[in-house]
Short mmCIF file of C-alpha atoms in Angstrom, two decimals:
data_model
loop_
_atom_site.label_atom_id
_atom_site.label_comp_id
_atom_site.label_asym_id
_atom_site.label_seq_id
_atom_site.Cartn_x
_atom_site.Cartn_y
_atom_site.Cartn_z
CA UNK A 1 9.94 -6.27 18.51
CA UNK A 2 8.18 -8.10 16.05
CA UNK A 3 4.56 -6.94 14.85
CA UNK A 4 2.04 -10.07 14.26
CA UNK A 5 -1.16 -9.50 12.67
CA UNK A 6 -4.49 -10.91 14.24
CA UNK A 7 -8.63 -9.67 14.32
CA UNK A 8 -7.53 -7.46 16.38
CA UNK A 9 -5.44 -5.41 14.77
CA UNK A 10 -1.28 -4.97 15.28
CA UNK A 11 0.74 -6.30 18.30
CA UNK A 12 4.11 -5.74 19.02
CA UNK A 13 6.08 -8.60 20.12
CA UNK A 14 9.02 -8.61 21.91
CA UNK A 15 11.93 -12.21 20.83
CA UNK A 16 10.67 -14.07 24.21
CA UNK A 17 7.01 -13.86 22.86
CA UNK A 18 6.80 -15.42 20.14
CA UNK A 19 7.72 -19.66 21.06
CA UNK A 20 8.81 -22.89 18.60
CA UNK A 21 7.30 -25.99 18.90
CA UNK A 22 10.02 -28.65 18.44
CA UNK A 23 9.71 -31.72 15.79
CA UNK A 24 12.13 -34.68 15.84
CA UNK A 25 12.32 -37.26 13.18
CA UNK A 26 13.72 -40.95 12.55
CA UNK A 27 15.91 -40.89 9.63
CA UNK A 28 15.06 -44.11 8.95
CA UNK A 29 11.06 -43.57 7.89
CA UNK A 30 12.11 -41.08 5.20
CA UNK A 31 12.93 -41.29 1.14
CA UNK A 32 15.51 -38.78 -0.09
CA UNK A 33 16.03 -38.06 -4.33
CA UNK A 34 18.95 -37.22 -6.02
CA UNK A 35 19.18 -33.45 -7.10
CA UNK A 36 21.99 -31.11 -7.07
CA UNK A 37 23.09 -29.30 -3.69
CA UNK A 38 26.50 -27.46 -2.35
CA UNK A 39 27.36 -25.76 0.36
CA UNK A 40 27.01 -22.40 1.22
CA UNK A 41 30.53 -20.53 0.38
CA UNK A 42 31.24 -17.11 2.12
CA UNK A 43 30.42 -15.18 -1.13
CA UNK A 44 26.55 -16.70 -0.82
CA UNK A 45 26.05 -14.08 1.78
CA UNK A 46 23.91 -12.28 0.49
CA UNK A 47 21.87 -14.62 -2.13
CA UNK A 48 21.66 -15.82 0.03
CA UNK A 49 20.12 -13.18 2.87
CA UNK A 50 17.89 -12.30 -0.62
CA UNK A 51 16.68 -15.47 -1.31
CA UNK A 52 15.80 -16.86 3.20
CA UNK A 53 13.69 -12.29 3.24
CA UNK A 54 11.82 -12.55 0.34
CA UNK A 55 11.39 -16.60 1.78
CA UNK A 56 10.10 -15.30 4.90
CA UNK A 57 8.89 -12.10 5.28
CA UNK A 58 7.46 -9.45 3.58
CA UNK A 59 5.48 -8.79 0.37
CA UNK A 60 7.20 -11.04 -1.67
CA UNK A 61 6.91 -13.99 0.66
CA UNK A 62 2.83 -13.81 0.05
CA UNK A 63 3.82 -14.58 -3.10
CA UNK A 64 4.10 -18.23 -1.66
CA UNK A 65 2.46 -21.05 0.04
CA UNK A 66 3.92 -20.04 3.51
CA UNK A 67 5.75 -17.35 4.98
CA UNK A 68 5.91 -14.89 8.61
CA UNK A 69 4.90 -12.30 6.54
CA UNK A 70 2.09 -11.45 8.68
CA UNK A 71 3.23 -13.52 12.36
CA UNK A 72 6.97 -11.31 12.25
CA UNK A 73 8.42 -7.89 9.77
CA UNK A 74 11.81 -6.67 9.67
CA UNK A 75 14.75 -8.97 8.40
CA UNK A 76 15.02 -12.67 8.51
CA UNK A 77 18.62 -12.93 8.90
CA UNK A 78 21.59 -10.79 7.15
CA UNK A 79 24.70 -11.32 5.16
CA UNK A 80 26.83 -10.96 8.31
CA UNK A 81 24.90 -13.65 10.36
CA UNK A 82 24.83 -15.97 7.07
CA UNK A 83 28.42 -15.41 6.52
CA UNK A 84 28.56 -16.27 10.93
CA UNK A 85 26.99 -19.83 10.51
CA UNK A 86 28.99 -20.76 7.02
CA UNK A 87 32.13 -19.64 9.34
CA UNK A 88 30.85 -22.31 12.03
CA UNK A 89 32.41 -25.70 13.12
CA UNK A 90 30.09 -27.92 12.71
CA UNK A 91 26.88 -25.77 11.03
CA UNK A 92 26.10 -25.39 7.38
CA UNK A 93 24.38 -23.97 5.25
CA UNK A 94 22.61 -26.16 2.09
CA UNK A 95 22.54 -24.65 -1.31
CA UNK A 96 19.71 -26.08 -3.87
CA UNK A 97 20.38 -24.77 -7.93
CA UNK A 98 18.56 -24.19 -11.15
CA UNK A 99 18.21 -21.73 -13.73
CA UNK A 100 21.77 -20.61 -13.20
CA UNK A 101 20.79 -18.77 -9.37
CA UNK A 102 19.59 -20.16 -5.91
CA UNK A 103 16.35 -21.79 -5.50
CA UNK A 104 16.24 -23.37 -2.15
CA UNK A 105 18.49 -23.20 0.69
CA UNK A 106 18.28 -24.76 4.91
CA UNK A 107 20.49 -24.05 7.76
CA UNK A 108 21.84 -27.52 8.98
CA UNK A 109 23.71 -28.06 12.62
CA UNK A 110 25.53 -31.08 13.69
CA UNK A 111 24.15 -32.04 17.69
CA UNK A 112 26.65 -34.91 18.18
CA UNK A 113 23.53 -37.50 17.99
CA UNK A 114 21.25 -36.01 15.06
CA UNK A 115 21.29 -32.66 12.78
CA UNK A 116 19.15 -29.60 12.92
CA UNK A 117 17.68 -27.74 9.93
CA UNK A 118 15.72 -24.93 9.95
CA UNK A 119 15.97 -21.60 7.62
CA UNK A 120 14.56 -23.90 5.42
CA UNK A 121 14.34 -21.18 1.73
CA UNK A 122 12.88 -21.52 -0.71
CA UNK A 123 11.79 -18.58 -3.77
CA UNK A 124 8.26 -18.12 -3.28
CA UNK A 125 7.81 -18.13 -7.00
CA UNK A 126 8.91 -21.38 -6.55
CA UNK A 127 7.21 -23.34 -4.03
CA UNK A 128 4.31 -25.76 -4.65
CA UNK A 129 7.60 -27.21 -6.56
CA UNK A 130 8.87 -30.19 -4.86
CA UNK A 131 12.60 -28.06 -3.28
CA UNK A 132 11.11 -28.36 0.02
CA UNK A 133 11.33 -31.78 -0.07
CA UNK A 134 14.21 -31.91 -1.92
CA UNK A 135 16.13 -29.66 0.86
CA UNK A 136 15.08 -32.27 3.31
CA UNK A 137 15.52 -35.41 1.47
CA UNK A 138 19.22 -34.28 0.65
CA UNK A 139 19.76 -33.84 4.68
CA UNK A 140 18.36 -37.01 5.49
CA UNK A 141 20.08 -39.14 2.66
CA UNK A 142 23.53 -36.61 4.46
CA UNK A 143 22.38 -37.39 8.26
CA UNK A 144 22.18 -41.10 7.27
CA UNK A 145 25.68 -40.43 5.39
CA UNK A 146 27.02 -39.12 9.03
CA UNK A 147 25.36 -41.78 11.11
CA UNK A 148 22.98 -39.85 12.48
CA UNK A 149 19.43 -40.53 14.42
CA UNK A 150 17.20 -37.52 13.49
CA UNK A 151 16.56 -35.01 12.21
CA UNK A 152 15.74 -31.94 14.47
CA UNK A 153 13.74 -28.68 13.48
CA UNK A 154 11.59 -26.08 15.60
CA UNK A 155 8.72 -23.63 13.69
CA UNK A 156 6.66 -20.48 15.14
CA UNK A 157 3.85 -22.03 17.06
CA UNK A 158 1.07 -20.18 15.19
CA UNK A 159 1.86 -21.71 11.73
CA UNK A 160 -0.32 -24.63 11.88
CA UNK A 161 -0.06 -24.93 7.56
CA UNK A 162 3.42 -25.68 8.60
CA UNK A 163 3.37 -28.08 11.73
CA UNK A 164 1.17 -29.69 9.44
CA UNK A 165 3.46 -30.28 6.57
CA UNK A 166 6.27 -31.43 8.61
CA UNK A 167 4.35 -33.78 10.86
CA UNK A 168 2.79 -35.64 6.50
CA UNK A 169 7.10 -35.72 5.85
CA UNK A 170 6.67 -37.64 9.49
CA UNK A 171 7.90 -35.78 12.21
CA UNK A 172 6.56 -35.14 15.36
CA UNK A 173 5.93 -32.71 18.14
CA UNK A 174 8.72 -33.08 21.05
CA UNK A 175 5.84 -31.43 23.81
CA UNK A 176 9.14 -29.22 23.46
CA UNK A 177 9.17 -25.21 23.32
CA UNK A 178 12.68 -22.60 22.76
CA UNK A 179 11.97 -19.21 23.07
CA UNK A 180 11.91 -17.56 19.35
CA UNK A 181 15.89 -16.99 17.82
CA UNK A 182 16.81 -13.33 18.03
#
């Protein structure tokens, strides 16, 4: 059960009440920068969980330019869930490090012809410094090196500022939707 905050107060939602809009971008139309990145290790799961939860939910998320804190309550993920992803073939977390620690991360999944990415997180106090763009540029570079033809992301349909951001990055709505992940 999630809580949705609106002008009318708090409304309870099940995960099935939320939908995500699906976006695609053609890899040939994106730019990439050279930044320090690596694949996450199982020993990173605790730090990743703290980063992702701080960027998506709760009071800490409100320090960033975009978050789910007004839409969904509870934890976004746990170290156990992240370890499951890290240990799954064809899936990984791309980690951005800076200042001696993890400052950004994104879940990447091989879909055959393309790459799915999600749970893109940047420390809320470091947002608006192009770290999220750097993560996306690195995913683009990886996709090209793996000869993938597209990137795909799913965004909660109520997050218009994020939908606009991805459209500015060259993504376009597919017209399809998916249930909110459990």
